[in-house]
Amino acid sequence: MRIETEAPVEEPRHISEAGAVVLEDVARAFGPVRALERVTLRVAAGEIVAVVGPSGCGKSTLLELVCGLQRPDAGRVVAPPAALMPQRDGLLPWLSALDNAGLALRAAGASRAAARAAAHQHFAAFGLEGFERARPRALSGGMRQRVAFLRTLLAGRPVLCLDEPFGALDALTRVQMQQWLATALAREPRTVLLVTHDVEEAVLLADRVVLLSARPGRVVATLPVDLPRPRARGDHAVVALRERALALLGGEVDA
Amino acid sequence: MIAAALVLAALGAWQLVVEAGWVDPLILPGPIAVAESLWEDRALLADDLRVTAGEVALGLAAAVAAGVALAVAMHLSRTVRRALRPLVIGSQAVPVPVIAPLVVLVLGFGLAPKVLLVALVCFFPVTINLLDGLSDADPDARKLLRSLDAGRWRTLWLLEAPSALPAALTGVKVAAAVAVIGAVFAEWAGADAGLGHALLTANGQLETARAFAATVLLFVLAIVAYGLCALLERRLVPWAARTDHTGA
């Protein structure tokens, strides 16, 4: 099943290249607040695209459009089924780490036992072994993020929409988690749309970086990141790209 | 601890007032006389306590069952909500002493009218708290479940019900504390046992000390019922551990 949201009139279904996420001239406003304006964006299957922009530039709206949680006011959104990892981890406080990780499966109708079994297979690889029964409150920020990412992965959808996955973490944990995510995605390749306000994070993780303007969000530039992995933040090329992105965003990022 | 000291101080003052002869002990017996009656009539009062406790337990259980059913129905259907909300609220305007005799008239002198009246007093806080709790689920979590294509019932089961549990249990605690009132009025309208019944007959016989003893037991019953619900809350919602409100 593909989620296709079109506005304002239903057109015949456009199937783009298999597995790709396509936004064409997408606009979305909330009352008088224009969140996105004429945004055109394409994420090929298997590609990791980071969307960077100042806070309030409609980045989260972009992801919700791709996930089918909102409809565009104008333009076209075509996307395969996508799983959302919301800004705050979205873990349910009454569920154990194991049950939170398996939430997507239970939402799809699986039994508790089946969801737990499926989630548990990944716990060791996610560095969560021994914390199966811990509630979110007892987990560190990095662990919560890993549980949330596992939940997103277990939704079993070809596209992952990650909304500032590490925004709430302290600087040190964030660096560790960025490395961890790069490894995890190398192991389980997916089409990824990563929203962040951290230019460096975008350059480290993505194949392409899309720069959005301040509200209403428009695409300012798209930077390909043709660098071998693993990348380190000290690499000359990484630093150069980061500076270029920052320069392009100009006054847009309040960094 | 402070509560115990407060009660002791009040009891001491009460005893002093009675000893000083300021009031007729027939109207206001001292706490010692009440304690004596509590001890002397213990067999009788224990039976009455058992009866009333049974009515409260059954009535509360019926109230929780009805409250959950009502709240879930009202939560899931706007039509049901609109239709029932005025009735649910209106039910609380009905004075229990007024309808108690009517209920007894219809249902007889058995257990049924007691359970019904306790439930009538108790279902309201359960229903309203649960209804609010169900719609108060975290909007982000709602969004997450929607993105996972969770249906109405799945969302209710996985998200809304657990997140409403703390509010619902607050409702149950309130209900437990007022349940005793329903039981007493029901017994007054027609019963041959129970603490309300004991209260009424003791008054009739000018056995004021025994009437007070029955009142003390009603007091204890309400506190124990509340305490058991608070204990249940701790077991059921450990993730929402409150800052300690429960210590006596």
Short mmCIF file of N, CA, C and O in Angstrom, two decimals, chain A residues 48-174:
data_model
loop_
_atom_site.label_atom_id
_atom_site.label_comp_id
_atom_site.label_asym_id
_atom_site.label_seq_id
_atom_site.Cartn_x
_atom_site.Cartn_y
_atom_site.Cartn_z
N ILE A 48 19.57 8.24 2.03
CA ILE A 48 19.38 8.95 3.29
C ILE A 48 19.45 10.45 3.00
O ILE A 48 20.49 10.94 2.57
N VAL A 49 18.34 11.13 3.18
CA VAL A 49 18.31 12.56 2.92
C VAL A 49 18.05 13.30 4.23
O VAL A 49 17.12 12.96 4.96
N ALA A 50 18.91 14.26 4.52
CA ALA A 50 18.71 15.07 5.72
C ALA A 50 18.10 16.41 5.32
O ALA A 50 18.51 17.01 4.32
N VAL A 51 17.11 16.84 6.08
CA VAL A 51 16.49 18.14 5.85
C VAL A 51 16.90 19.04 7.01
O VAL A 51 16.63 18.73 8.17
N VAL A 52 17.60 20.12 6.67
CA VAL A 52 18.12 21.01 7.71
C VAL A 52 17.48 22.38 7.57
O VAL A 52 17.31 22.88 6.45
N GLY A 53 17.14 22.97 8.68
CA GLY A 53 16.59 24.31 8.63
C GLY A 53 16.41 24.85 10.02
O GLY A 53 16.48 24.09 10.99
N PRO A 54 16.17 26.15 10.13
CA PRO A 54 15.97 26.74 11.45
C PRO A 54 14.71 26.21 12.10
O PRO A 54 13.84 25.67 11.42
N SER A 55 14.61 26.37 13.41
CA SER A 55 13.42 25.85 14.08
C SER A 55 12.19 26.58 13.57
O SER A 55 12.24 27.76 13.23
N GLY A 56 11.09 25.86 13.46
CA GLY A 56 9.85 26.45 13.02
C GLY A 56 9.75 26.59 11.51
O GLY A 56 8.88 27.30 11.01
N CYS A 57 10.62 25.90 10.76
CA CYS A 57 10.55 26.05 9.31
C CYS A 57 9.70 24.97 8.67
O CYS A 57 9.73 24.79 7.46
N GLY A 58 8.92 24.25 9.46
CA GLY A 58 8.01 23.28 8.86
C GLY A 58 8.62 21.92 8.61
O GLY A 58 8.07 21.13 7.86
N LYS A 59 9.73 21.63 9.30
CA LYS A 59 10.39 20.34 9.09
C LYS A 59 9.50 19.18 9.56
O LYS A 59 9.36 18.18 8.86
N SER A 60 8.91 19.36 10.73
CA SER A 60 8.06 18.28 11.26
C SER A 60 6.84 18.09 10.37
O SER A 60 6.39 16.95 10.14
N THR A 61 6.30 19.20 9.87
CA THR A 61 5.15 19.13 8.96
C THR A 61 5.51 18.30 7.73
O THR A 61 4.72 17.48 7.27
N LEU A 62 6.73 18.52 7.23
CA LEU A 62 7.20 17.78 6.06
C LEU A 62 7.11 16.28 6.32
O LEU A 62 6.60 15.51 5.50
N LEU A 63 7.59 15.87 7.49
CA LEU A 63 7.58 14.43 7.81
C LEU A 63 6.16 13.91 7.97
O LEU A 63 5.85 12.80 7.54
N GLU A 64 5.30 14.73 8.58
CA GLU A 64 3.93 14.26 8.77
C GLU A 64 3.20 14.13 7.44
O GLU A 64 2.32 13.28 7.28
N LEU A 65 3.58 14.97 6.49
CA LEU A 65 3.01 14.84 5.14
C LEU A 65 3.44 13.52 4.52
O LEU A 65 2.64 12.80 3.93
N VAL A 66 4.72 13.20 4.67
CA VAL A 66 5.25 11.96 4.08
C VAL A 66 4.61 10.75 4.75
O VAL A 66 4.32 9.74 4.11
N CYS A 67 4.34 10.86 6.06
CA CYS A 67 3.76 9.73 6.80
C CYS A 67 2.24 9.64 6.62
O CYS A 67 1.60 8.77 7.19
N GLY A 68 1.67 10.60 5.89
CA GLY A 68 0.23 10.56 5.66
C GLY A 68 -0.58 11.06 6.84
O GLY A 68 -1.78 10.85 6.90
N LEU A 69 0.06 11.73 7.80
CA LEU A 69 -0.68 12.26 8.95
C LEU A 69 -1.33 13.60 8.61
O LEU A 69 -2.21 14.06 9.32
N GLN A 70 -0.83 14.24 7.55
CA GLN A 70 -1.43 15.49 7.09
C GLN A 70 -1.55 15.44 5.58
O GLN A 70 -0.87 14.66 4.92
N ARG A 71 -2.41 16.32 5.07
CA ARG A 71 -2.54 16.42 3.62
C ARG A 71 -2.01 17.78 3.20
O ARG A 71 -2.19 18.77 3.92
N PRO A 72 -1.39 17.84 2.05
CA PRO A 72 -0.89 19.13 1.58
C PRO A 72 -2.04 20.01 1.11
O PRO A 72 -3.06 19.50 0.65
N ASP A 73 -1.88 21.33 1.25
CA ASP A 73 -2.88 22.26 0.73
C ASP A 73 -2.77 22.34 -0.78
O ASP A 73 -3.75 22.53 -1.48
N ALA A 74 -1.55 22.24 -1.24
CA ALA A 74 -1.31 22.25 -2.68
C ALA A 74 -0.12 21.36 -2.96
O ALA A 74 0.68 21.09 -2.06
N GLY A 75 -0.01 20.90 -4.19
CA GLY A 75 1.11 20.05 -4.55
C GLY A 75 0.80 18.59 -4.34
O GLY A 75 -0.35 18.22 -4.08
N ARG A 76 1.83 17.78 -4.40
CA ARG A 76 1.63 16.34 -4.42
C ARG A 76 2.66 15.67 -3.53
O ARG A 76 3.83 16.05 -3.54
N VAL A 77 2.21 14.71 -2.75
CA VAL A 77 3.12 13.90 -1.94
C VAL A 77 2.90 12.45 -2.32
O VAL A 77 1.79 11.96 -2.22
N VAL A 78 3.95 11.80 -2.77
CA VAL A 78 3.86 10.37 -3.06
C VAL A 78 4.92 9.67 -2.22
O VAL A 78 6.09 10.04 -2.28
N ALA A 79 4.48 8.71 -1.44
CA ALA A 79 5.45 8.02 -0.60
C ALA A 79 4.99 6.61 -0.31
O ALA A 79 3.79 6.38 -0.13
N PRO A 80 5.93 5.67 -0.26
CA PRO A 80 5.57 4.34 0.23
C PRO A 80 5.25 4.45 1.72
O PRO A 80 5.52 5.50 2.32
N PRO A 81 4.70 3.43 2.32
CA PRO A 81 4.40 3.50 3.75
C PRO A 81 5.64 3.91 4.55
O PRO A 81 6.72 3.36 4.34
N ALA A 82 5.46 4.90 5.42
CA ALA A 82 6.59 5.44 6.17
C ALA A 82 6.33 5.34 7.66
O ALA A 82 5.19 5.45 8.11
N ALA A 83 7.38 5.09 8.42
CA ALA A 83 7.26 5.03 9.88
C ALA A 83 7.88 6.29 10.48
O ALA A 83 8.96 6.71 10.07
N LEU A 84 7.16 6.87 11.42
CA LEU A 84 7.60 8.13 12.02
C LEU A 84 8.27 7.90 13.37
O LEU A 84 7.77 7.15 14.21
N MET A 85 9.42 8.54 13.56
CA MET A 85 10.02 8.58 14.89
C MET A 85 9.88 10.03 15.36
O MET A 85 10.59 10.91 14.88
N PRO A 86 8.90 10.29 16.23
CA PRO A 86 8.60 11.69 16.57
C PRO A 86 9.71 12.34 17.39
O PRO A 86 10.59 11.67 17.92
N GLN A 87 9.61 13.67 17.44
CA GLN A 87 10.67 14.47 18.04
C GLN A 87 11.02 14.04 19.46
O GLN A 87 12.15 13.73 19.76
N ARG A 88 10.00 14.08 20.35
CA ARG A 88 10.26 13.45 21.63
C ARG A 88 10.09 11.98 21.36
O ARG A 88 9.33 11.59 20.48
N ASP A 89 10.77 11.11 22.08
CA ASP A 89 10.84 9.72 21.67
C ASP A 89 9.48 9.05 21.51
O ASP A 89 9.34 8.08 20.81
N GLY A 90 8.45 9.58 22.21
CA GLY A 90 7.12 9.00 22.06
C GLY A 90 6.96 7.66 22.74
O GLY A 90 6.02 6.93 22.45
N LEU A 91 7.88 7.31 23.66
CA LEU A 91 7.74 6.05 24.37
C LEU A 91 6.57 6.16 25.35
O LEU A 91 6.37 7.21 25.96
N LEU A 92 5.82 5.10 25.48
CA LEU A 92 4.69 5.10 26.41
C LEU A 92 5.20 4.74 27.81
O LEU A 92 5.83 3.70 27.98
N PRO A 93 4.94 5.60 28.78
CA PRO A 93 5.58 5.44 30.09
C PRO A 93 5.20 4.17 30.83
O PRO A 93 5.94 3.74 31.72
N TRP A 94 4.07 3.57 30.48
CA TRP A 94 3.64 2.38 31.22
C TRP A 94 4.17 1.10 30.60
O TRP A 94 4.02 0.03 31.15
N LEU A 95 4.78 1.20 29.43
CA LEU A 95 5.27 0.00 28.78
C LEU A 95 6.76 -0.19 29.05
O LEU A 95 7.51 0.78 29.14
N SER A 96 7.19 -1.45 29.15
CA SER A 96 8.61 -1.76 29.29
C SER A 96 9.32 -1.42 27.99
O SER A 96 8.68 -1.18 26.96
N ALA A 97 10.64 -1.39 28.04
CA ALA A 97 11.42 -1.11 26.83
C ALA A 97 11.04 -2.10 25.73
O ALA A 97 10.86 -1.72 24.57
N LEU A 98 10.89 -3.36 26.12
CA LEU A 98 10.56 -4.41 25.15
C LEU A 98 9.20 -4.14 24.51
O LEU A 98 9.04 -4.22 23.28
N ASP A 99 8.21 -3.79 25.33
CA ASP A 99 6.86 -3.56 24.81
C ASP A 99 6.80 -2.27 23.98
O ASP A 99 6.06 -2.19 23.01
N ASN A 100 7.58 -1.27 24.37
CA ASN A 100 7.64 -0.05 23.58
C ASN A 100 8.23 -0.34 22.21
O ASN A 100 7.73 0.14 21.19
N ALA A 101 9.30 -1.14 22.20
CA ALA A 101 9.95 -1.46 20.92
C ALA A 101 9.00 -2.22 20.01
O ALA A 101 9.02 -2.04 18.80
N GLY A 102 8.13 -3.03 20.62
CA GLY A 102 7.23 -3.85 19.81
C GLY A 102 5.88 -3.20 19.54
O GLY A 102 4.98 -3.84 19.00
N LEU A 103 5.76 -1.92 19.90
CA LEU A 103 4.45 -1.26 19.81
C LEU A 103 3.87 -1.27 18.40
O LEU A 103 2.66 -1.50 18.22
N ALA A 104 4.73 -1.07 17.41
CA ALA A 104 4.23 -1.03 16.03
C ALA A 104 3.58 -2.35 15.66
O ALA A 104 2.55 -2.38 14.98
N LEU A 105 4.18 -3.44 16.13
CA LEU A 105 3.64 -4.76 15.81
C LEU A 105 2.29 -4.96 16.48
O LEU A 105 1.36 -5.51 15.90
N ARG A 106 2.19 -4.50 17.74
CA ARG A 106 0.92 -4.65 18.44
C ARG A 106 -0.15 -3.77 17.81
O ARG A 106 -1.31 -4.15 17.72
N ALA A 107 0.26 -2.58 17.36
CA ALA A 107 -0.70 -1.71 16.69
C ALA A 107 -1.23 -2.38 15.43
O ALA A 107 -2.37 -2.17 15.04
N ALA A 108 -0.39 -3.21 14.83
CA ALA A 108 -0.80 -3.90 13.61
C ALA A 108 -1.56 -5.19 13.93
O ALA A 108 -1.94 -5.92 13.02
N GLY A 109 -1.75 -5.46 15.22
CA GLY A 109 -2.60 -6.59 15.57
C GLY A 109 -1.87 -7.82 16.10
O GLY A 109 -2.50 -8.82 16.42
N ALA A 110 -0.53 -7.74 16.21
CA ALA A 110 0.21 -8.90 16.71
C ALA A 110 -0.07 -9.08 18.21
O ALA A 110 -0.41 -8.14 18.90
N SER A 111 0.11 -10.31 18.69
CA SER A 111 -0.07 -10.56 20.11
C SER A 111 1.11 -9.99 20.88
O SER A 111 2.17 -9.71 20.30
N ARG A 112 0.91 -9.81 22.19
CA ARG A 112 1.99 -9.27 23.01
C ARG A 112 3.24 -10.15 22.94
O ARG A 112 4.36 -9.67 22.80
N ALA A 113 3.00 -11.46 23.00
CA ALA A 113 4.14 -12.40 22.99
C ALA A 113 4.90 -12.31 21.67
O ALA A 113 6.14 -12.27 21.66
N ALA A 114 4.18 -12.24 20.56
CA ALA A 114 4.83 -12.18 19.25
C ALA A 114 5.62 -10.88 19.11
O ALA A 114 6.75 -10.87 18.62
N ALA A 115 5.02 -9.77 19.59
CA ALA A 115 5.70 -8.47 19.49
C ALA A 115 6.97 -8.48 20.33
O ALA A 115 8.02 -8.00 19.90
N ARG A 116 6.88 -9.06 21.52
CA ARG A 116 8.05 -9.12 22.40
C ARG A 116 9.15 -9.95 21.77
O ARG A 116 10.33 -9.58 21.79
N ALA A 117 8.77 -11.08 21.22
CA ALA A 117 9.77 -11.98 20.62
C ALA A 117 10.48 -11.26 19.48
O ALA A 117 11.72 -11.30 19.38
N ALA A 118 9.71 -10.57 18.64
CA ALA A 118 10.32 -9.89 17.50
C ALA A 118 11.25 -8.77 17.97
O ALA A 118 12.34 -8.58 17.43
N ALA A 119 10.81 -8.02 18.99
CA ALA A 119 11.63 -6.91 19.47
C ALA A 119 12.89 -7.43 20.14
O ALA A 119 13.97 -6.86 19.99
N HIS A 120 12.75 -8.53 20.85
CA HIS A 120 13.88 -9.02 21.64
C HIS A 120 15.05 -9.45 20.78
O HIS A 120 16.21 -9.34 21.19
N GLN A 121 14.77 -9.91 19.57
CA GLN A 121 15.85 -10.32 18.67
C GLN A 121 16.85 -9.20 18.45
O GLN A 121 18.00 -9.44 18.13
N HIS A 122 16.40 -7.96 18.55
CA HIS A 122 17.27 -6.83 18.23
C HIS A 122 17.91 -6.21 19.47
O HIS A 122 18.74 -5.32 19.34
N PHE A 123 17.50 -6.65 20.65
CA PHE A 123 17.93 -5.92 21.85
C PHE A 123 19.44 -5.93 22.04
O PHE A 123 20.02 -4.93 22.44
N ALA A 124 20.07 -7.06 21.74
CA ALA A 124 21.52 -7.13 21.92
C ALA A 124 22.21 -6.17 20.96
O ALA A 124 23.05 -5.36 21.37
N ALA A 125 21.81 -6.22 19.70
CA ALA A 125 22.44 -5.37 18.69
C ALA A 125 22.22 -3.88 19.00
O ALA A 125 23.02 -3.03 18.61
N PHE A 126 21.12 -3.56 19.69
CA PHE A 126 20.83 -2.17 20.01
C PHE A 126 21.41 -1.76 21.36
O PHE A 126 21.15 -0.66 21.85
N GLY A 127 22.19 -2.66 21.95
CA GLY A 127 22.80 -2.33 23.24
C GLY A 127 21.77 -2.17 24.35
O GLY A 127 21.96 -1.38 25.28
N LEU A 128 20.67 -2.92 24.24
CA LEU A 128 19.60 -2.76 25.22
C LEU A 128 19.43 -4.02 26.07
O LEU A 128 18.50 -4.10 26.88
N GLU A 129 20.32 -5.00 25.87
CA GLU A 129 20.18 -6.24 26.61
C GLU A 129 20.21 -5.97 28.11
O GLU A 129 21.01 -5.17 28.59
N GLY A 130 19.32 -6.63 28.84
CA GLY A 130 19.27 -6.43 30.28
C GLY A 130 18.29 -5.35 30.68
O GLY A 130 17.97 -5.20 31.85
N PHE A 131 17.80 -4.59 29.70
CA PHE A 131 16.86 -3.50 30.02
C PHE A 131 15.47 -3.80 29.46
O PHE A 131 14.65 -2.89 29.36
N GLU A 132 15.22 -5.07 29.12
CA GLU A 132 13.95 -5.43 28.49
C GLU A 132 12.76 -4.96 29.31
O GLU A 132 11.77 -4.47 28.77
N ARG A 133 12.85 -5.13 30.62
CA ARG A 133 11.69 -4.85 31.47
C ARG A 133 11.68 -3.43 32.03
O ARG A 133 10.75 -3.05 32.74
N ALA A 134 12.73 -2.65 31.74
CA ALA A 134 12.81 -1.30 32.30
C ALA A 134 11.79 -0.38 31.64
O ALA A 134 11.57 -0.45 30.43
N ARG A 135 11.18 0.46 32.45
CA ARG A 135 10.26 1.46 31.89
C ARG A 135 11.08 2.63 31.39
O ARG A 135 12.19 2.87 31.87
N PRO A 136 10.51 3.41 30.45
CA PRO A 136 11.27 4.52 29.85
C PRO A 136 11.93 5.42 30.88
O PRO A 136 13.06 5.87 30.70
N ARG A 137 11.21 5.67 31.98
CA ARG A 137 11.73 6.58 33.00
C ARG A 137 13.08 6.12 33.55
O ARG A 137 13.91 6.91 33.97
N ALA A 138 13.29 4.79 33.53
CA ALA A 138 14.53 4.24 34.09
C ALA A 138 15.65 4.16 33.06
O ALA A 138 16.75 3.73 33.38
N LEU A 139 15.38 4.56 31.82
CA LEU A 139 16.38 4.46 30.76
C LEU A 139 17.09 5.79 30.57
O LEU A 139 16.51 6.85 30.79
N SER A 140 18.34 5.72 30.10
CA SER A 140 19.07 6.95 29.78
C SER A 140 18.51 7.52 28.47
O SER A 140 17.81 6.83 27.73
N GLY A 141 18.83 8.78 28.20
CA GLY A 141 18.34 9.43 26.99
C GLY A 141 18.72 8.67 25.73
O GLY A 141 17.90 8.47 24.83
N GLY A 142 19.96 8.22 25.68
CA GLY A 142 20.43 7.48 24.51
C GLY A 142 19.68 6.17 24.33
O GLY A 142 19.32 5.78 23.22
N MET A 143 19.43 5.49 25.45
CA MET A 143 18.71 4.21 25.38
C MET A 143 17.28 4.42 24.92
O MET A 143 16.76 3.65 24.11
N ARG A 144 16.65 5.47 25.44
CA ARG A 144 15.26 5.76 25.03
C ARG A 144 15.21 5.97 23.52
O ARG A 144 14.32 5.50 22.84
N GLN A 145 16.20 6.70 23.01
CA GLN A 145 16.25 6.98 21.59
C GLN A 145 16.43 5.69 20.79
O GLN A 145 15.85 5.53 19.73
N ARG A 146 17.24 4.77 21.34
CA ARG A 146 17.46 3.51 20.63
C ARG A 146 16.19 2.66 20.64
O ARG A 146 15.86 2.02 19.65
N VAL A 147 15.46 2.68 21.78
CA VAL A 147 14.19 1.95 21.83
C VAL A 147 13.22 2.54 20.80
O VAL A 147 12.57 1.82 20.05
N ALA A 148 13.18 3.88 20.75
CA ALA A 148 12.27 4.54 19.81
C ALA A 148 12.65 4.20 18.37
O ALA A 148 11.78 3.99 17.52
N PHE A 149 13.96 4.14 18.10
CA PHE A 149 14.39 3.82 16.74
C PHE A 149 14.04 2.37 16.39
O PHE A 149 13.57 2.09 15.28
N LEU A 150 14.22 1.48 17.38
CA LEU A 150 13.87 0.08 17.14
C LEU A 150 12.36 -0.05 16.86
O LEU A 150 11.96 -0.78 15.96
N ARG A 151 11.54 0.69 17.62
CA ARG A 151 10.10 0.67 17.39
C ARG A 151 9.79 1.13 15.96
O ARG A 151 8.97 0.54 15.27
N THR A 152 10.51 2.18 15.51
CA THR A 152 10.29 2.70 14.17
C THR A 152 10.69 1.67 13.12
O THR A 152 9.99 1.46 12.13
N LEU A 153 11.82 1.01 13.37
CA LEU A 153 12.33 -0.01 12.45
C LEU A 153 11.36 -1.17 12.35
O LEU A 153 11.09 -1.68 11.26
N LEU A 154 10.82 -1.59 13.52
CA LEU A 154 9.96 -2.77 13.57
C LEU A 154 8.59 -2.52 12.95
O LEU A 154 7.82 -3.44 12.76
N ALA A 155 8.29 -1.26 12.63
CA ALA A 155 7.06 -1.00 11.90
C ALA A 155 7.14 -1.64 10.52
O ALA A 155 6.12 -1.81 9.86
N GLY A 156 8.37 -1.99 10.12
CA GLY A 156 8.54 -2.76 8.90
C GLY A 156 8.20 -2.00 7.64
O GLY A 156 7.72 -2.58 6.67
N ARG A 157 8.41 -0.69 7.65
CA ARG A 157 8.06 0.10 6.47
C ARG A 157 9.33 0.49 5.74
O ARG A 157 10.37 0.69 6.37
N PRO A 158 9.21 0.66 4.44
CA PRO A 158 10.42 0.94 3.66
C PRO A 158 11.01 2.32 3.95
O PRO A 158 12.20 2.52 3.73
N VAL A 159 10.21 3.25 4.42
CA VAL A 159 10.71 4.61 4.65
C VAL A 159 10.69 4.93 6.14
O VAL A 159 9.72 4.64 6.84
N LEU A 160 11.79 5.52 6.62
CA LEU A 160 11.84 5.98 8.01
C LEU A 160 11.87 7.50 8.02
O LEU A 160 12.68 8.12 7.32
N CYS A 161 11.00 8.09 8.82
CA CYS A 161 10.99 9.54 8.98
C CYS A 161 11.46 9.85 10.39
O CYS A 161 10.74 9.60 11.36
N LEU A 162 12.66 10.38 10.51
CA LEU A 162 13.23 10.64 11.84
C LEU A 162 13.19 12.14 12.10
O LEU A 162 13.81 12.93 11.39
N ASP A 163 12.45 12.52 13.14
CA ASP A 163 12.27 13.94 13.45
C ASP A 163 13.21 14.34 14.58
O ASP A 163 12.94 14.01 15.74
N GLU A 164 14.29 15.01 14.27
CA GLU A 164 15.27 15.44 15.27
C GLU A 164 15.53 14.33 16.28
O GLU A 164 15.31 14.51 17.48
N PRO A 165 16.03 13.18 15.80
CA PRO A 165 16.09 12.04 16.71
C PRO A 165 16.96 12.29 17.93
O PRO A 165 16.73 11.72 18.98
N PHE A 166 17.96 13.16 17.79
CA PHE A 166 18.88 13.34 18.92
C PHE A 166 18.81 14.74 19.51
O PHE A 166 19.69 15.15 20.27
N GLY A 167 17.77 15.47 19.18
CA GLY A 167 17.65 16.86 19.61
C GLY A 167 17.65 17.04 21.11
O GLY A 167 18.13 18.05 21.62
N ALA A 168 17.11 16.02 21.83
CA ALA A 168 16.96 16.20 23.28
C ALA A 168 18.16 15.67 24.06
O ALA A 168 18.18 15.74 25.28
N LEU A 169 19.18 15.15 23.33
CA LEU A 169 20.30 14.52 24.04
C LEU A 169 21.41 15.52 24.33
O LEU A 169 21.58 16.53 23.64
N ASP A 170 22.21 15.21 25.34
CA ASP A 170 23.38 16.05 25.61
C ASP A 170 24.41 15.82 24.51
O ASP A 170 24.37 14.81 23.80
N ALA A 171 25.34 16.75 24.36
CA ALA A 171 26.26 16.76 23.22
C ALA A 171 27.02 15.45 23.08
O ALA A 171 27.15 14.91 21.98
N LEU A 172 27.50 14.91 24.20
CA LEU A 172 28.31 13.70 24.14
C LEU A 172 27.52 12.50 23.68
O LEU A 172 27.93 11.76 22.78
N THR A 173 26.33 12.34 24.30
CA THR A 173 25.47 11.22 23.92
C THR A 173 25.06 11.35 22.45
O THR A 173 24.97 10.37 21.73
N ARG A 174 24.85 12.60 22.03
CA ARG A 174 24.42 12.82 20.67
C ARG A 174 25.47 12.31 19.68
O ARG A 174 25.15 11.61 18.72
#
